[in-house]
Short mmCIF file of C-alpha atoms and ligand atoms in Angstrom, two decimals:
data_model
loop_
_atom_site.label_atom_id
_atom_site.label_comp_id
_atom_site.label_asym_id
_atom_site.label_seq_id
_atom_site.Cartn_x
_atom_site.Cartn_y
_atom_site.Cartn_z
CA MET A 523 -28.13 -13.65 29.11
CA SER A 524 -25.37 -13.13 26.97
CA ASP A 525 -23.87 -9.50 26.53
CA THR A 526 -24.42 -9.60 22.77
CA LEU A 527 -28.57 -11.26 23.39
CA ASP A 528 -28.61 -8.47 26.00
CA LEU A 529 -28.13 -5.72 23.83
CA ALA A 530 -29.71 -6.72 20.32
CA VAL A 531 -33.30 -7.07 22.77
CA GLU A 532 -32.28 -3.29 24.36
CA LEU A 533 -31.83 -2.39 20.34
CA ILE A 534 -34.96 -4.35 18.82
CA ARG A 535 -37.09 -2.65 21.75
CA ARG A 536 -36.89 0.53 20.50
CA GLU A 537 -39.31 1.30 17.22
CA SER A 538 -36.54 3.20 14.44
CA VAL A 539 -38.50 2.37 11.45
CA THR A 540 -36.36 4.23 8.73
CA PRO A 541 -35.63 7.04 8.76
CA GLU A 542 -35.70 7.00 12.65
CA ASP A 543 -33.43 6.11 15.43
CA ALA A 544 -35.49 5.80 18.35
CA GLY A 545 -32.08 5.76 20.24
CA CYS A 546 -30.64 2.89 19.17
CA MET A 547 -27.32 5.17 18.90
CA ASP A 548 -27.16 6.49 22.34
CA LEU A 549 -27.31 3.22 23.43
CA VAL A 550 -24.52 2.45 21.39
CA ILE A 551 -22.83 6.09 22.49
CA GLU A 552 -23.31 4.75 26.69
CA ARG A 553 -21.23 0.95 25.66
CA LEU A 554 -18.60 1.50 23.68
CA ALA A 555 -17.91 5.87 25.35
CA PRO A 556 -16.32 4.16 28.50
CA HIS A 557 -14.35 2.00 25.86
CA GLY A 558 -12.43 5.69 24.80
CA PHE A 559 -14.45 5.90 21.39
CA GLN A 560 -15.09 9.61 20.98
CA ALA A 561 -18.12 9.90 19.49
CA GLU A 562 -19.16 12.87 16.90
CA TRP A 563 -22.73 12.98 15.33
CA LEU A 564 -22.98 13.50 11.67
CA ASN A 565 -26.44 14.16 11.17
CA PHE A 566 -28.57 15.37 7.55
CA GLY A 567 -32.48 16.49 7.16
CA ASP A 568 -33.90 13.23 9.37
CA THR A 569 -31.45 11.36 9.25
CA LYS A 570 -29.01 10.03 12.52
CA ASN A 571 -25.64 9.33 11.40
CA LEU A 572 -22.83 8.40 14.31
CA TRP A 573 -19.55 8.40 14.19
CA LEU A 574 -17.39 6.76 17.08
CA ARG A 575 -13.61 6.15 16.79
CA ARG A 576 -10.78 4.54 19.18
CA GLY A 577 -7.89 6.26 17.96
CA GLU A 578 -5.95 8.37 15.29
CA ALA A 579 -3.51 6.18 13.92
CA ALA A 580 -3.75 4.50 10.43
CA PRO A 581 -5.02 1.98 9.36
CA LEU A 582 -8.55 2.10 10.26
CA PHE A 583 -11.74 -0.43 10.46
CA VAL A 584 -15.24 0.66 9.96
CA PHE A 585 -17.87 -1.22 11.22
CA LEU A 586 -20.90 -0.58 9.50
CA GLY A 587 -24.36 -0.78 9.97
CA HIS A 588 -27.99 1.03 10.16
CA THR A 589 -30.44 1.04 12.89
CA ASP A 590 -33.35 1.38 10.67
CA VAL A 591 -35.55 -1.34 9.83
CA VAL A 592 -38.55 -1.47 7.81
CA PRO A 593 -41.92 -1.22 8.50
CA PRO A 594 -43.33 -4.43 10.27
CA GLY A 595 -46.59 -5.23 7.62
CA PRO A 596 -49.45 -6.01 9.69
CA LEU A 597 -49.35 -6.18 13.24
CA GLU A 598 -51.67 -9.13 13.98
CA ASP A 599 -49.35 -11.06 11.43
CA TRP A 600 -46.87 -11.63 13.92
CA SER A 601 -46.70 -13.95 16.87
CA SER A 602 -44.86 -11.94 18.83
CA PRO A 603 -45.40 -8.27 18.76
CA PRO A 604 -42.20 -7.09 15.98
CA PHE A 605 -40.81 -4.33 18.89
CA ALA A 606 -40.93 -6.20 21.85
CA PRO A 607 -38.56 -9.29 21.55
CA GLU A 608 -39.13 -12.77 22.41
CA ILE A 609 -36.81 -15.91 22.67
CA ARG A 610 -38.79 -18.72 21.44
CA GLU A 611 -37.12 -22.05 20.56
CA GLY A 612 -33.81 -20.48 20.47
CA ARG A 613 -34.40 -17.99 18.21
CA LEU A 614 -35.28 -14.24 19.06
CA TYR A 615 -37.81 -13.02 17.34
CA GLY A 616 -38.60 -8.59 15.94
CA ARG A 617 -38.04 -6.80 13.40
CA GLY A 618 -34.24 -5.95 12.87
CA ALA A 619 -33.37 -9.23 14.85
CA ALA A 620 -31.22 -10.46 11.50
CA ASP A 621 -31.24 -6.48 9.82
CA MET A 622 -29.19 -5.22 11.40
CA LYS A 623 -30.02 -5.02 14.88
CA GLY A 624 -27.93 -8.60 15.87
CA SER A 625 -24.97 -7.51 14.04
CA ILE A 626 -24.30 -3.92 15.46
CA ALA A 627 -24.78 -5.26 19.11
CA ALA A 628 -22.59 -7.93 18.02
CA MET A 629 -19.58 -5.62 16.88
CA ILE A 630 -20.17 -3.70 20.51
CA THR A 631 -19.84 -6.73 22.25
CA ALA A 632 -17.11 -7.48 19.65
CA LEU A 633 -15.45 -3.97 20.27
CA GLN A 634 -16.06 -4.02 24.25
CA ARG A 635 -13.81 -7.64 24.45
CA PHE A 636 -11.45 -6.36 21.87
CA VAL A 637 -9.93 -3.44 23.66
CA VAL A 638 -10.56 -4.91 27.18
CA HIS A 639 -7.14 -7.28 25.69
CA HIS A 640 -5.56 -5.08 23.72
CA PRO A 641 -6.28 -1.51 24.88
CA GLY A 642 -2.94 -0.17 22.98
CA HIS A 643 -3.61 -1.80 20.00
CA PRO A 644 -2.14 -0.68 16.61
CA GLY A 645 -4.20 1.57 14.08
CA SER A 646 -8.18 3.14 14.42
CA LEU A 647 -11.18 1.26 15.63
CA ALA A 648 -14.61 2.71 14.28
CA VAL A 649 -18.13 2.41 13.72
CA LEU A 650 -20.38 4.02 11.39
CA LEU A 651 -24.00 4.25 12.12
CA THR A 652 -26.82 5.30 10.22
CA SER A 653 -30.46 5.60 10.36
CA ASP A 654 -31.73 5.90 6.61
CA GLU A 655 -30.31 2.85 5.09
CA GLU A 656 -33.50 1.35 4.81
CA GLY A 657 -35.74 4.15 3.28
CA SER A 658 -33.96 6.56 0.41
CA ALA A 659 -30.36 6.41 1.64
CA TYR A 660 -29.94 9.73 0.53
CA ASP A 661 -28.95 11.44 3.84
CA GLY A 662 -27.05 8.77 4.91
CA VAL A 663 -23.55 7.02 4.63
CA VAL A 664 -23.11 9.14 1.37
CA LYS A 665 -22.83 12.16 2.83
CA VAL A 666 -20.66 10.51 5.51
CA VAL A 667 -18.07 9.69 3.49
CA ASP A 668 -18.13 12.83 1.62
CA VAL A 669 -17.46 14.38 5.10
CA LEU A 670 -14.63 12.20 6.36
CA LYS A 671 -12.92 12.48 2.55
CA SER A 672 -12.90 16.57 3.14
CA ARG A 673 -11.29 15.25 6.28
CA ASP A 674 -8.88 12.88 4.78
CA THR A 675 -10.24 10.75 6.49
CA VAL A 676 -8.89 6.69 5.15
CA ILE A 677 -10.82 4.02 5.42
CA ASP A 678 -8.63 0.49 5.28
CA TRP A 679 -10.98 -2.04 6.02
CA CYS A 680 -14.84 -1.64 6.13
CA LEU A 681 -17.12 -5.04 7.37
CA VAL A 682 -20.53 -4.12 6.60
CA GLY A 683 -23.15 -5.75 9.30
CA GLU A 684 -25.98 -7.50 6.58
CA PRO A 685 -27.15 -10.63 7.12
CA SER A 686 -25.60 -12.41 4.13
CA SER A 687 -25.54 -15.82 5.95
CA PHE A 688 -27.38 -18.44 3.63
CA ALA A 689 -28.15 -21.27 5.60
CA ARG A 690 -25.84 -21.35 8.42
CA LEU A 691 -23.96 -18.51 10.45
CA GLY A 692 -20.62 -17.57 7.65
CA ASP A 693 -21.02 -19.83 5.10
CA VAL A 694 -21.76 -16.76 2.57
CA ILE A 695 -19.35 -13.50 2.65
CA ARG A 696 -20.25 -10.57 0.23
CA VAL A 697 -17.18 -8.96 -1.05
CA GLY A 698 -19.05 -7.05 -3.83
CA ARG A 699 -21.83 -5.86 -5.68
CA ARG A 700 -23.23 -5.82 -9.48
CA GLY A 701 -23.99 -2.14 -10.83
CA SER A 702 -27.29 -0.30 -11.73
CA LEU A 703 -27.73 1.10 -14.59
CA GLY A 704 -31.01 2.42 -16.15
CA GLY A 705 -32.01 3.83 -19.61
CA VAL A 706 -35.03 5.65 -21.11
CA LEU A 707 -34.98 5.12 -25.01
CA ARG A 708 -37.61 7.09 -27.30
CA ILE A 709 -37.23 5.87 -30.86
CA LEU A 710 -38.86 8.50 -32.88
CA GLY A 711 -40.92 8.17 -36.07
CA VAL A 712 -44.19 9.91 -37.91
CA GLN A 713 -47.73 8.74 -37.29
CA GLY A 714 -49.84 8.21 -40.28
CA HIS A 715 -52.92 5.74 -40.82
CA VAL A 716 -52.21 2.10 -41.01
CA ALA A 717 -53.65 1.88 -44.49
CA TYR A 718 -50.69 4.45 -45.78
CA PRO A 719 -47.53 2.83 -44.46
CA ASP A 720 -45.32 4.87 -47.57
CA LYS A 721 -46.85 8.27 -45.95
CA ALA A 722 -45.59 7.43 -41.94
CA ASP A 723 -42.93 5.73 -39.85
CA ASN A 724 -43.62 2.85 -37.87
CA PRO A 725 -40.99 3.26 -34.90
CA ILE A 726 -42.56 0.02 -33.00
CA HIS A 727 -41.00 -2.12 -36.56
CA ARG A 728 -38.11 -0.02 -36.61
CA PHE A 729 -37.15 -1.39 -33.26
CA ALA A 730 -37.82 -4.44 -33.35
CA PRO A 731 -34.80 -6.08 -34.16
CA ALA A 732 -32.60 -3.74 -32.70
CA LEU A 733 -34.53 -5.34 -29.60
CA HIS A 734 -33.72 -8.21 -30.67
CA GLU A 735 -30.53 -7.67 -30.79
CA LEU A 736 -30.10 -6.17 -27.67
CA THR A 737 -32.03 -8.88 -25.95
CA THR A 738 -28.96 -11.66 -27.52
CA GLU A 739 -25.92 -9.61 -26.92
CA ILE A 740 -23.25 -11.49 -25.05
CA TRP A 741 -22.19 -7.91 -23.38
CA ASP A 742 -19.57 -10.02 -20.79
CA GLY A 743 -19.16 -13.15 -19.63
CA GLY A 744 -18.87 -12.36 -16.53
CA ASN A 745 -15.95 -13.31 -14.28
CA GLU A 746 -14.49 -15.36 -11.07
CA PHE A 747 -17.12 -13.37 -8.70
CA PHE A 748 -19.57 -11.84 -10.90
CA PRO A 749 -22.50 -13.31 -13.02
CA PRO A 750 -22.28 -12.46 -17.20
CA THR A 751 -24.14 -8.85 -17.33
CA SER A 752 -27.85 -8.17 -17.93
CA PHE A 753 -29.89 -6.41 -19.81
CA GLN A 754 -33.52 -6.41 -18.98
CA VAL A 755 -36.38 -4.72 -20.68
CA SER A 756 -39.27 -3.57 -17.93
CA ASN A 757 -41.51 -1.29 -19.88
CA ILE A 758 -42.67 -1.08 -23.48
CA ARG A 759 -44.54 1.85 -24.99
CA ALA A 760 -46.16 2.72 -27.57
CA GLY A 761 -49.41 3.41 -29.66
CA THR A 762 -52.24 5.78 -29.49
CA GLY A 763 -55.07 2.26 -28.56
CA ALA A 764 -57.07 3.09 -31.77
CA ASP A 765 -56.50 -0.05 -34.33
CA ASN A 766 -55.89 2.20 -37.57
CA VAL A 767 -53.50 4.45 -36.71
CA ILE A 768 -49.03 3.98 -36.83
CA PRO A 769 -47.72 5.44 -33.50
CA GLY A 770 -45.33 8.62 -34.04
CA LYS A 771 -43.32 7.10 -30.72
CA LEU A 772 -41.86 4.40 -28.96
CA GLU A 773 -41.16 4.58 -25.24
CA VAL A 774 -38.30 1.84 -23.78
CA LEU A 775 -37.17 1.29 -20.19
CA PHE A 776 -34.18 -0.78 -19.79
CA ASN A 777 -31.87 -1.63 -16.75
CA PHE A 778 -27.81 -2.67 -16.93
CA ARG A 779 -27.26 -4.99 -13.80
CA PHE A 780 -23.33 -5.07 -14.98
CA SER A 781 -20.15 -6.82 -13.52
CA THR A 782 -17.05 -5.23 -13.29
CA GLU A 783 -15.36 -6.53 -17.08
CA LEU A 784 -17.48 -3.48 -18.10
CA THR A 785 -17.75 0.18 -17.67
CA VAL A 786 -20.73 2.42 -18.30
CA GLU A 787 -19.60 4.55 -20.67
CA ALA A 788 -18.31 1.03 -23.28
CA ILE A 789 -21.98 -0.01 -21.79
CA GLN A 790 -23.74 3.27 -23.54
CA ARG A 791 -21.18 3.08 -26.32
CA ARG A 792 -22.45 -0.46 -27.65
CA VAL A 793 -26.12 0.52 -26.79
CA GLU A 794 -25.37 3.12 -29.33
CA THR A 795 -23.74 0.97 -31.87
CA ILE A 796 -26.33 -1.21 -31.65
CA LEU A 797 -29.04 1.61 -32.44
CA ASP A 798 -27.04 3.78 -34.97
CA ARG A 799 -26.88 0.40 -36.75
CA HIS A 800 -30.25 0.26 -37.38
CA GLY A 801 -30.43 3.69 -38.41
CA LEU A 802 -32.49 4.88 -35.50
CA HIS A 803 -33.76 8.42 -34.62
CA TYR A 804 -34.07 8.32 -31.25
CA GLU A 805 -33.31 10.02 -27.88
CA LEU A 806 -31.75 8.14 -24.90
CA SER A 807 -31.07 8.93 -21.79
CA TRP A 808 -28.92 7.06 -18.94
CA ARG A 809 -28.96 7.11 -14.77
CA LEU A 810 -26.61 5.45 -12.82
CA SER A 811 -26.86 4.11 -9.35
CA GLY A 812 -24.44 2.79 -8.13
CA LEU A 813 -21.37 1.06 -9.67
CA PRO A 814 -19.88 -2.59 -9.05
CA PHE A 815 -17.50 -3.30 -6.68
CA LEU A 816 -15.54 -6.29 -5.61
CA THR A 817 -12.63 -6.35 -2.83
CA ARG A 818 -10.25 -9.32 -3.93
CA GLU A 819 -8.19 -11.64 -2.20
CA THR A 820 -6.90 -8.96 0.16
CA GLU A 821 -6.31 -8.93 3.64
CA LEU A 822 -9.62 -8.21 5.41
CA VAL A 823 -11.36 -11.32 2.77
CA SER A 824 -8.31 -13.19 4.68
CA ALA A 825 -8.91 -12.29 7.64
CA THR A 826 -12.54 -13.15 7.51
CA ARG A 827 -12.47 -16.67 6.30
CA ALA A 828 -9.97 -17.31 8.96
CA ALA A 829 -12.41 -15.76 11.61
CA ILE A 830 -15.91 -17.78 10.03
CA ALA A 831 -12.83 -20.93 9.94
CA ALA A 832 -11.57 -20.61 13.72
CA VAL A 833 -15.51 -20.24 15.25
CA THR A 834 -18.00 -22.39 12.66
CA GLY A 835 -15.00 -24.60 11.10
CA LEU A 836 -16.47 -23.63 7.68
CA HIS A 837 -14.53 -22.39 5.14
CA PRO A 838 -17.02 -19.61 3.13
CA ARG A 839 -18.43 -18.92 -0.56
CA ALA A 840 -17.45 -15.11 -1.86
CA ASP A 841 -20.50 -13.99 -3.62
CA THR A 842 -21.57 -10.65 -4.87
CA GLY A 843 -25.92 -11.11 -4.98
CA GLY A 844 -28.29 -9.48 -3.27
CA GLY A 845 -29.68 -5.96 -3.55
CA THR A 846 -28.01 -2.71 -2.35
CA SER A 847 -26.17 -2.12 1.19
CA ASP A 848 -24.25 0.89 2.14
CA GLY A 849 -21.31 -0.87 1.04
CA ARG A 850 -21.64 0.63 -2.48
CA PHE A 851 -20.80 3.89 -1.11
CA ILE A 852 -17.56 2.91 0.86
CA ALA A 853 -15.80 1.54 -1.83
CA PRO A 854 -14.96 4.04 -4.08
CA THR A 855 -13.58 5.05 -1.86
CA GLY A 856 -10.51 3.10 -2.09
CA ALA A 857 -11.82 0.89 1.17
CA GLN A 858 -11.58 -3.01 1.00
CA VAL A 859 -15.13 -3.73 2.02
CA VAL A 860 -16.36 -7.41 3.50
CA GLU A 861 -20.24 -8.11 4.02
CA LEU A 862 -20.74 -10.77 7.19
CA GLY A 863 -23.65 -11.12 9.19
CA PRO A 864 -26.61 -13.36 9.76
CA LEU A 865 -29.26 -15.77 8.19
CA ASN A 866 -30.97 -13.42 5.59
CA ALA A 867 -33.69 -15.54 5.18
CA SER A 868 -36.08 -13.98 7.60
CA ILE A 869 -34.93 -10.38 6.79
CA HIS A 870 -38.32 -8.03 5.64
CA LYS A 871 -40.41 -10.77 6.74
CA ILE A 872 -43.20 -10.93 9.39
CA ASP A 873 -41.23 -12.93 12.08
CA GLU A 874 -38.25 -11.99 11.36
CA HIS A 875 -35.84 -14.16 13.99
CA VAL A 876 -32.36 -14.63 14.24
CA ALA A 877 -30.96 -18.19 15.67
CA VAL A 878 -29.82 -16.58 19.87
CA GLU A 879 -26.23 -19.53 19.79
CA ASP A 880 -25.65 -17.15 15.78
CA LEU A 881 -25.48 -13.90 18.03
CA GLU A 882 -22.39 -14.91 20.11
CA ALA A 883 -20.48 -16.41 17.76
CA LEU A 884 -21.15 -13.26 15.73
CA SER A 885 -19.60 -11.66 17.61
CA ALA A 886 -16.74 -14.17 18.20
CA ILE A 887 -16.47 -13.80 14.46
CA TYR A 888 -15.80 -10.36 14.29
CA GLU A 889 -13.62 -9.93 17.52
CA ARG A 890 -12.03 -12.81 15.22
CA ILE A 891 -11.67 -10.99 12.43
CA LEU A 892 -10.26 -7.90 14.56
CA GLY A 893 -7.30 -10.26 15.80
CA ASN A 894 -6.52 -10.89 12.61
CA LEU A 895 -6.05 -7.46 11.21
CA LEU A 896 -4.69 -5.29 14.16
CA ALA A 897 -3.30 -7.63 17.08
CA VAL A 898 -0.71 -8.75 14.75
CA LEU A 899 0.28 -6.17 13.30
ZN1 LIG B 325 -30.23 -4.16 6.63
#
């Protein structure tokens, strides 16, 4: 059994349903401490966070990952138990195989080989692991970033092991994510009898033309990496239930998924301009879940592209799709952030798996990325 496969199996055996770590991080320390990595726990609440660093010099390269997994769902639906990893037809099955214990195993073996070959490498290497990525993410990487900031620790390059690949290992890398901005809008009217509309003010009728404008507005054209910004209404509520009453208010919940072409302030201003133009009386509150980020064609992206091409022969497509990841907390610090991991077809599903040969290839890609960035300095 290869080192990467062996480590992936050991990690999957630990039943680390979010926010549990179940000893995964101890295992990682065991593997990296003998290679000169200093371990430090940065735990908050129920969440375990591990910072492992080798060297003090800049630039600093960080592998970012999470040891927690989503719950397995009904055990009887699994072909083999989710925390008893099994290899069948060249695939390793178990909860977390693809998201993202396989990636963590590949990171660790890549680091081991790299420091054996380059014991005096320039810069520093680090691994940051959290046990709260799949849950609330409240006490995870977001808190660690605050600690690192307070120490003036600057991350130059961050490779996130989230499963980015679509059909073949390395066909897609993630170089950013869209922003998410939600709003709660209350249109205020005057309640009354439907037979006496002149004595009431119907917020549904008042809002209808503004809604049409909001849904047909072209917010931006997107750009090379982002699709156009989208506005979606998720909930709309008004009415007393009686068919002879004009309601006094209308409530609308909406969300923007936005590109780097727009700022939060610009979106808010444009929404308010539309509402004002229609002469509406309203209350509006906003909630920002995450800013968009984009790592352009920088040295991390080219090092990743070159490593993928050397190991797999593929030329990856860079995109910004998918849900959120902890990269959203690292990118605002100014770090270059790229996500590269195994195929995402089975993540969070019954019978989650990863191809055994992809584990070793991923480890080889990770090692080459380190070589492209650090061995050439
Ligand atoms: Zn994940």
